[in-house]
Short mmCIF file of C-alpha atoms in Angstrom, two decimals:
data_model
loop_
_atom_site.label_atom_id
_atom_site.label_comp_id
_atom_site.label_asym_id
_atom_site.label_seq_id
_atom_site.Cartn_x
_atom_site.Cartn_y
_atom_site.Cartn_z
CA UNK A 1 0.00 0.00 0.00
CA UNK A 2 1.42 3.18 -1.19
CA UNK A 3 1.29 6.54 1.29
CA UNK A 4 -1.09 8.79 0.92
CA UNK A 5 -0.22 12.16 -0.77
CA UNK A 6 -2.53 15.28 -1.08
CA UNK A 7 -2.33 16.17 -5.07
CA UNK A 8 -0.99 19.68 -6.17
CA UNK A 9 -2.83 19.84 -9.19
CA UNK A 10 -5.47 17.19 -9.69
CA UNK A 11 -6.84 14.67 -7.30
CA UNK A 12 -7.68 12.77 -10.47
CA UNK A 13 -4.50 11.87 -11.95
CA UNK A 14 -2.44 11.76 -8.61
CA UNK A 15 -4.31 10.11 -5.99
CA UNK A 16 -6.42 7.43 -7.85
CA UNK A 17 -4.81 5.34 -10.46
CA UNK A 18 -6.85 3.35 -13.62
CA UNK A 19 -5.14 0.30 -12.50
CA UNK A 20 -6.88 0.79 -9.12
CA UNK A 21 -9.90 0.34 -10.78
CA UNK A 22 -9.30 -2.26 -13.66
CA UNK A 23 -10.96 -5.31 -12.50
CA UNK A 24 -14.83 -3.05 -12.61
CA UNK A 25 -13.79 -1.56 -15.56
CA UNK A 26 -12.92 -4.80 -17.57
CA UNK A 27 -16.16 -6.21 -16.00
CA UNK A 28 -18.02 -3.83 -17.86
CA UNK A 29 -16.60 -4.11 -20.66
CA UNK A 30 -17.66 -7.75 -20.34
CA UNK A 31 -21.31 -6.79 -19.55
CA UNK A 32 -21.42 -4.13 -22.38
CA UNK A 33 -20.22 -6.76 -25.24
CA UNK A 34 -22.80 -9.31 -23.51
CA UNK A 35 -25.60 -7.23 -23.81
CA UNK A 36 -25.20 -7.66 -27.77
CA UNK A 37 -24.93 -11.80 -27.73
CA UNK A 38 -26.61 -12.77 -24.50
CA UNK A 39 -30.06 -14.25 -23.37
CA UNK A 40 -29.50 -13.44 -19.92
CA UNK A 41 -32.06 -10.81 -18.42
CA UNK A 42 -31.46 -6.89 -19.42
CA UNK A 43 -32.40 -6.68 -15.49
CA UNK A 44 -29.68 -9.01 -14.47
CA UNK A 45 -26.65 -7.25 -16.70
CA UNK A 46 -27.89 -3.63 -15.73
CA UNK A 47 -27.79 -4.57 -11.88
CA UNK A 48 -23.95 -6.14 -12.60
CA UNK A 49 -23.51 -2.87 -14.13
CA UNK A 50 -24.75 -0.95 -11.58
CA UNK A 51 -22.38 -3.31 -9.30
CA UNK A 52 -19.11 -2.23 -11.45
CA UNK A 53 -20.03 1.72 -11.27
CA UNK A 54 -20.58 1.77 -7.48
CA UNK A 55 -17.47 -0.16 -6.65
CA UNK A 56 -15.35 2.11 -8.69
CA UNK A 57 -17.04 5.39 -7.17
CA UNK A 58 -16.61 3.35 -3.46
CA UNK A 59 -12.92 3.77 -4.23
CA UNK A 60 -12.77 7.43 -5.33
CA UNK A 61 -14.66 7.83 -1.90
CA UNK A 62 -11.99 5.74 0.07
CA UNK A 63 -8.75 7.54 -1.73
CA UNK A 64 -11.42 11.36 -1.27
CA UNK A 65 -11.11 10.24 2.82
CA UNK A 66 -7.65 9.16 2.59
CA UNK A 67 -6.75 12.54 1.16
CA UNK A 68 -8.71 14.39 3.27
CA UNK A 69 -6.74 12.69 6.22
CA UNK A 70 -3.83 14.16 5.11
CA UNK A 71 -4.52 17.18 4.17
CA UNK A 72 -4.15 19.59 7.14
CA UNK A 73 -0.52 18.45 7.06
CA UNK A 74 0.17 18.02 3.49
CA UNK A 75 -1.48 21.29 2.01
CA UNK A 76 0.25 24.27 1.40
CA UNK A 77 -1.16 26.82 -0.76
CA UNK A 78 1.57 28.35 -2.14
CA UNK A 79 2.90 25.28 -4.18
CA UNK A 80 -0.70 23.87 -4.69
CA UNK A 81 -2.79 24.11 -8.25
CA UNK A 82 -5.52 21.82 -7.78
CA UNK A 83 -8.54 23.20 -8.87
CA UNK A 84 -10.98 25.35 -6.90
CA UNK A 85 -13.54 22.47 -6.48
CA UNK A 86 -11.03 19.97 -5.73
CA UNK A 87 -9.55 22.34 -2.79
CA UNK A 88 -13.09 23.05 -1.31
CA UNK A 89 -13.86 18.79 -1.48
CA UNK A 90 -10.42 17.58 -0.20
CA UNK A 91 -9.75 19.97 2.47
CA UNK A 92 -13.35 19.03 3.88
CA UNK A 93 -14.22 22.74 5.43
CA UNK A 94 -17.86 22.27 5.60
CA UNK A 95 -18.27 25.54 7.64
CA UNK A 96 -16.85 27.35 5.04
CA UNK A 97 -18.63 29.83 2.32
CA UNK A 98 -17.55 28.18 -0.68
CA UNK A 99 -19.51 24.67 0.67
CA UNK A 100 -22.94 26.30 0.74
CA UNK A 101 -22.61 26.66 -3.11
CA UNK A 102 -22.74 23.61 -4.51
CA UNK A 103 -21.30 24.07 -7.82
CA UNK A 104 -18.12 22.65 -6.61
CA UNK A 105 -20.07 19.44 -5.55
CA UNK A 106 -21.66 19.23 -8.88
CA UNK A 107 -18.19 19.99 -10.51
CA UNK A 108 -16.57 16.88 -8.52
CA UNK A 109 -19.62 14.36 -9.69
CA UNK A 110 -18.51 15.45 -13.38
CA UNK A 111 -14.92 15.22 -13.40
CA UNK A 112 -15.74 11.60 -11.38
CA UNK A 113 -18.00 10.45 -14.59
CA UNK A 114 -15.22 12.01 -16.92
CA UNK A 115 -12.80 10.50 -15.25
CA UNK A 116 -14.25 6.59 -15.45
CA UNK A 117 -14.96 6.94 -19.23
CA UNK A 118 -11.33 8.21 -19.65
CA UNK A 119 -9.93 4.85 -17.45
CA UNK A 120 -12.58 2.64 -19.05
CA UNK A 121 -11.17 3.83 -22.58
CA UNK A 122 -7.68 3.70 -21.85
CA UNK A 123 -7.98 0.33 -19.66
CA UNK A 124 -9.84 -1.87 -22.41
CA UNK A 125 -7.92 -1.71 -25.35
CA UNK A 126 -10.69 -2.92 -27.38
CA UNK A 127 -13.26 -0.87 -25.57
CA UNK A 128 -16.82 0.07 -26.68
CA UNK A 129 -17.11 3.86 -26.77
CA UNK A 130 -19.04 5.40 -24.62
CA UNK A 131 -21.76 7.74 -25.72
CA UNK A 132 -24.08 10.56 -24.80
CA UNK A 133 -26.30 8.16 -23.53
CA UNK A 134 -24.15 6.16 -21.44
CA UNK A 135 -22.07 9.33 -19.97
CA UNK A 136 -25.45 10.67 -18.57
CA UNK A 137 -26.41 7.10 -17.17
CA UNK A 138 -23.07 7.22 -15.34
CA UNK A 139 -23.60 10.70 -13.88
CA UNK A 140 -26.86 9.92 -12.65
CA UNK A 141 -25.30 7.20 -10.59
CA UNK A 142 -22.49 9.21 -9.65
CA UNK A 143 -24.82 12.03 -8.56
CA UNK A 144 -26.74 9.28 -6.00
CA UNK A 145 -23.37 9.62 -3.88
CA UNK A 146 -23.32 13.16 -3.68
CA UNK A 147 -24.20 13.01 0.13
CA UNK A 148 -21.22 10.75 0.33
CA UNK A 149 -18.87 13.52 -1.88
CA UNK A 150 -19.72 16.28 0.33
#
C-alpha cells in the first residue's frame, strides 16, 4: 500500500490510479459486449452494471477520505494548483462559504464520470465507446453519492 499524498494539481491523476480500478472496468466491458450476444435478463446485466459503477465510485470515496486525512498536514497553498472544487472537497471545510454553493459538488460528480470513461477507454484496449447516452447514465449514478462527496 502506497502513502497517501494530497495532489498539487489534480486529485484525479495523482491520488487514484486506472489500474486501481481495472478489474470493474474490464467487468463492464464484459457486460457491455454481452448485452449484444446474450439471453441473460437486461435486469440481471444492468444490476452487474450498476455493481461495477458503485465499486469504482466506493474507491474514489476511500482515496477522497484518505486525502482528506492528510490534508491539514500536506497542504500548502503556495505550491498547490488543484482546482478550486477539488480544494473546497479535499480539504473538507464544511463551515466554510464556498460549501454552501454547490457548484463545486456538482463539478466533482462530473470530473468523477469524466474521469471513469477516460480509465474505461484507456484500460480496455478494445473498448466500446461510450456515448451521450451512457455518460449521462453514469452521472446519474455518480450524482446518488453526492451526500457521500460532500
Amino acid at each position: 500500500m502506497r502513502n497517501t499524498q494530497f495532489p498539487r494539481k489534480d486529485f484525479f491523476t495523482q491520488s487514484i490510479r486506472f489500474r486501481d480500478i481495472k478489474g470493474p472496468l474490464l467487468k463492464l466491458q464484459k457486460l457491455f459486449k454481452a448485452k449484444e450476444n446474450t439471453d441473460i435478463p437486461r435486469q440481471t446485466l444492468e444490476h452487474a452494471r450498476d455493481q461495477q459503477i458503485e465499486a469504482i465510485i466506493e474507491k474514489v470515496i476511500q482515496t477522497m477520505i484518505s486525502v482528506r486525512a492528510v490534508a491539514k498536514n500536506q497542504f500548502h497553498e503556495s505550491t498547490n494548483a488543484l482546482p478550486t472544487y477539488q480544494k473546497i472537497w479535499l480539504m473538507d471545510t464544511k463551515d466554510d462559504q464556498s460549501h454552501k454553493d454547490e457548484a463545486w459538488l456538482d463539478e466533482v460528480c462530473k470530473n468523477i464520470c469524466q474521469w471513469i470513461k477516460a480509465a474505461y477507454q484507456k484500460t480496455n484496449s478494445r473498448a466500446m465507446t461510450l456515448g451521450p447516452a451512457e455518460y449521462d447514465y453514469i452521472l446519474s449514478y455518480v450524482n446518488k453519492y453526492r451526500e457521500a462527496l460532500r
